[in-house]
Short mmCIF file of C-alpha atoms in Angstrom, two decimals:
data_model
loop_
_atom_site.label_atom_id
_atom_site.label_comp_id
_atom_site.label_asym_id
_atom_site.label_seq_id
_atom_site.Cartn_x
_atom_site.Cartn_y
_atom_site.Cartn_z
CA MET B 810 32.32 33.27 -30.23
CA THR B 811 31.79 35.21 -27.31
CA SER B 812 34.75 37.12 -25.06
CA LYS B 813 34.07 34.04 -22.19
CA GLU B 814 34.42 31.31 -24.50
CA ILE B 815 37.87 32.86 -25.42
CA ILE B 816 39.50 33.11 -22.21
CA THR B 817 38.20 29.19 -21.68
CA LEU B 818 40.27 29.06 -24.96
CA LEU B 819 43.18 31.04 -23.84
CA PRO B 820 46.11 27.92 -23.35
CA TYR B 821 46.78 29.57 -19.77
CA SER B 822 45.71 29.11 -16.21
CA LYS B 823 46.06 30.73 -13.33
CA PRO B 824 48.48 31.45 -11.73
CA PHE B 825 49.97 32.37 -15.66
CA LEU B 826 46.53 34.15 -16.69
CA PHE B 827 46.83 37.58 -17.42
CA VAL B 828 43.56 38.29 -18.71
CA ASP B 829 40.81 39.10 -16.41
CA ASP B 830 37.99 40.49 -19.25
CA ILE B 831 37.94 41.09 -22.75
CA GLU B 832 35.54 44.38 -22.82
CA SER B 833 35.23 44.23 -27.05
CA ILE B 834 36.78 42.20 -29.84
CA ASN B 835 36.23 42.54 -33.56
CA GLU B 836 38.21 41.91 -36.80
CA ASP B 837 40.58 44.57 -36.06
CA GLY B 838 41.26 44.16 -32.87
CA VAL B 839 41.04 44.03 -29.01
CA ARG B 840 40.40 45.58 -25.60
CA GLY B 841 41.18 43.95 -22.59
CA SER B 842 41.58 43.94 -18.82
CA PHE B 843 43.97 42.73 -15.99
CA THR B 844 44.21 43.32 -12.17
CA PHE B 845 47.95 41.38 -11.00
CA ASP B 846 47.10 40.32 -7.91
CA PRO B 847 49.35 41.75 -4.79
CA GLU B 848 49.83 37.85 -4.08
CA LEU B 849 51.31 36.70 -7.52
CA ASP B 850 55.08 35.07 -6.56
CA PHE B 851 57.09 37.37 -8.49
CA TYR B 852 56.13 40.08 -6.32
CA LYS B 853 58.22 38.23 -3.38
CA GLY B 854 61.98 39.06 -5.16
CA HIS B 855 61.07 42.20 -8.13
CA PHE B 856 62.23 44.33 -5.97
CA LYS B 857 62.75 43.56 -2.23
CA ASN B 858 60.82 45.91 -0.77
CA ASN B 859 59.48 47.55 -3.58
CA PRO B 860 57.63 45.43 -5.73
CA ILE B 861 57.11 46.13 -8.91
CA THR B 862 55.66 43.73 -12.16
CA PRO B 863 58.50 42.49 -14.40
CA GLY B 864 58.93 43.88 -17.58
CA VAL B 865 58.26 40.56 -19.23
CA ILE B 866 55.30 39.76 -17.61
CA LEU B 867 53.71 43.35 -19.02
CA THR B 868 54.84 42.00 -22.28
CA GLU B 869 52.86 38.21 -21.58
CA THR B 870 49.96 40.39 -20.27
CA MET B 871 49.95 42.29 -24.02
CA ALA B 872 50.47 38.92 -25.49
CA GLN B 873 47.63 36.77 -24.24
CA ILE B 874 45.03 39.55 -24.29
CA GLY B 875 46.68 41.47 -27.24
CA LEU B 876 47.68 38.35 -29.43
CA VAL B 877 46.82 35.23 -28.83
CA SER B 878 42.97 36.25 -28.01
CA LEU B 879 43.09 37.81 -30.79
CA GLY B 880 44.16 35.50 -32.93
CA ILE B 881 41.82 32.90 -31.33
CA PHE B 882 38.81 34.77 -32.84
CA LEU B 883 40.32 35.24 -35.77
CA LEU B 884 41.04 31.85 -36.25
CA SER B 885 36.92 30.89 -35.74
CA ALA B 886 35.73 33.21 -37.88
CA LYS B 887 37.83 31.47 -40.20
CA GLU B 888 35.90 28.04 -38.72
CA GLU B 889 39.52 26.58 -37.49
CA ASP B 890 39.30 25.48 -33.96
CA PHE B 891 42.35 26.60 -31.98
CA ASN B 892 43.49 23.26 -30.47
CA GLY B 893 47.55 24.00 -30.50
CA GLN B 894 50.49 26.17 -29.67
CA VAL B 895 50.84 30.10 -29.79
CA ALA B 896 54.61 30.72 -30.50
CA MET B 897 56.20 34.21 -29.84
CA THR B 898 57.76 35.25 -33.04
CA SER B 899 58.96 38.53 -32.13
CA THR B 900 58.33 41.23 -29.89
CA ASN B 901 59.16 44.85 -29.58
CA VAL B 902 58.07 46.52 -26.45
CA GLU B 903 59.31 50.01 -24.43
CA PHE B 904 58.34 50.76 -20.88
CA LEU B 905 57.00 53.92 -19.57
CA ARG B 906 56.11 53.56 -16.30
CA PRO B 907 55.84 50.66 -13.76
CA VAL B 908 52.37 48.53 -12.76
CA PHE B 909 52.21 48.04 -9.00
CA PRO B 910 50.75 45.38 -7.23
CA GLY B 911 47.35 45.60 -6.58
CA GLU B 912 47.04 47.85 -10.87
CA LYS B 913 44.41 47.13 -13.08
CA VAL B 914 46.04 47.76 -17.32
CA SER B 915 43.92 47.62 -19.98
CA VAL B 916 45.59 46.56 -23.54
CA VAL B 917 44.36 47.51 -26.66
CA SER B 918 45.49 46.19 -29.65
CA GLU B 919 45.45 47.27 -33.59
CA LYS B 920 45.96 44.12 -35.96
CA ILE B 921 48.67 45.17 -38.30
CA TYR B 922 48.28 41.53 -40.25
CA PHE B 923 46.88 38.35 -39.82
CA ARG B 924 47.72 35.99 -42.48
CA PHE B 925 49.42 31.66 -42.71
CA ASN B 926 48.46 31.92 -39.16
CA LYS B 927 51.17 34.48 -38.15
CA LEU B 928 49.11 37.38 -36.25
CA LYS B 929 51.19 40.88 -35.87
CA CYS B 930 49.74 43.34 -34.26
CA LYS B 931 50.46 46.97 -31.99
CA ILE B 932 49.50 46.51 -28.61
CA THR B 933 48.86 49.58 -26.07
CA MET B 934 48.82 49.05 -21.83
CA GLN B 935 47.41 51.69 -20.12
CA ASN B 936 46.57 52.26 -16.19
CA LEU B 937 43.46 52.89 -14.69
CA ALA B 938 44.83 56.87 -15.07
CA GLY B 939 44.96 56.54 -18.69
CA ASP B 940 48.67 57.01 -18.51
CA LYS B 941 50.75 54.80 -20.81
CA VAL B 942 52.95 51.87 -19.38
CA CYS B 943 54.18 50.78 -22.60
CA TYR B 944 53.58 49.87 -26.15
CA GLY B 945 55.07 47.62 -29.21
CA GLU B 946 54.95 44.98 -31.68
CA LEU B 947 54.09 41.67 -30.80
CA ALA B 948 54.27 39.09 -33.57
CA GLY B 949 52.77 34.63 -33.14
CA MET B 950 52.70 31.73 -34.93
CA PHE B 951 49.01 29.47 -33.79
CA ILE B 952 50.59 25.90 -34.30
CA LYS B 953 48.21 23.16 -34.70
CA ASN B 954 48.90 19.73 -32.83
CA ALA B 955 50.14 16.98 -34.57
CA ASN B 956 46.48 15.31 -33.92
CA GLY B 957 44.86 18.47 -34.85
#
């Protein structure tokens, strides 16, 4: 499965798609990137006259690249199509520095385990300077649709 195919299968669309590229992916992890468009709506109010990317959006970016993209890849390796939902089951993220409008970030995820369609990963986000922005562990369940 190619990176473009994985991005197409993500259950998100703009303005809530936070994956531009998947640079590498295998059964142990994934590396991808996203650039935060300064025109994204949440920047208008977070914070007045000094916008930064909300932590919940950074967490979502980590989840989309590091958890959901990897889960779709792992399911395809088991010859299972992903046609359902992803439910976040746990997050533990530490934030170290802000991400400003227009910044590009890189996300690196390492699989901790994948069993019974539950995936848990250790995920790190860095800015282009190589500074760690945030890191943590995220887990989610891949749930098949009732008709699939």
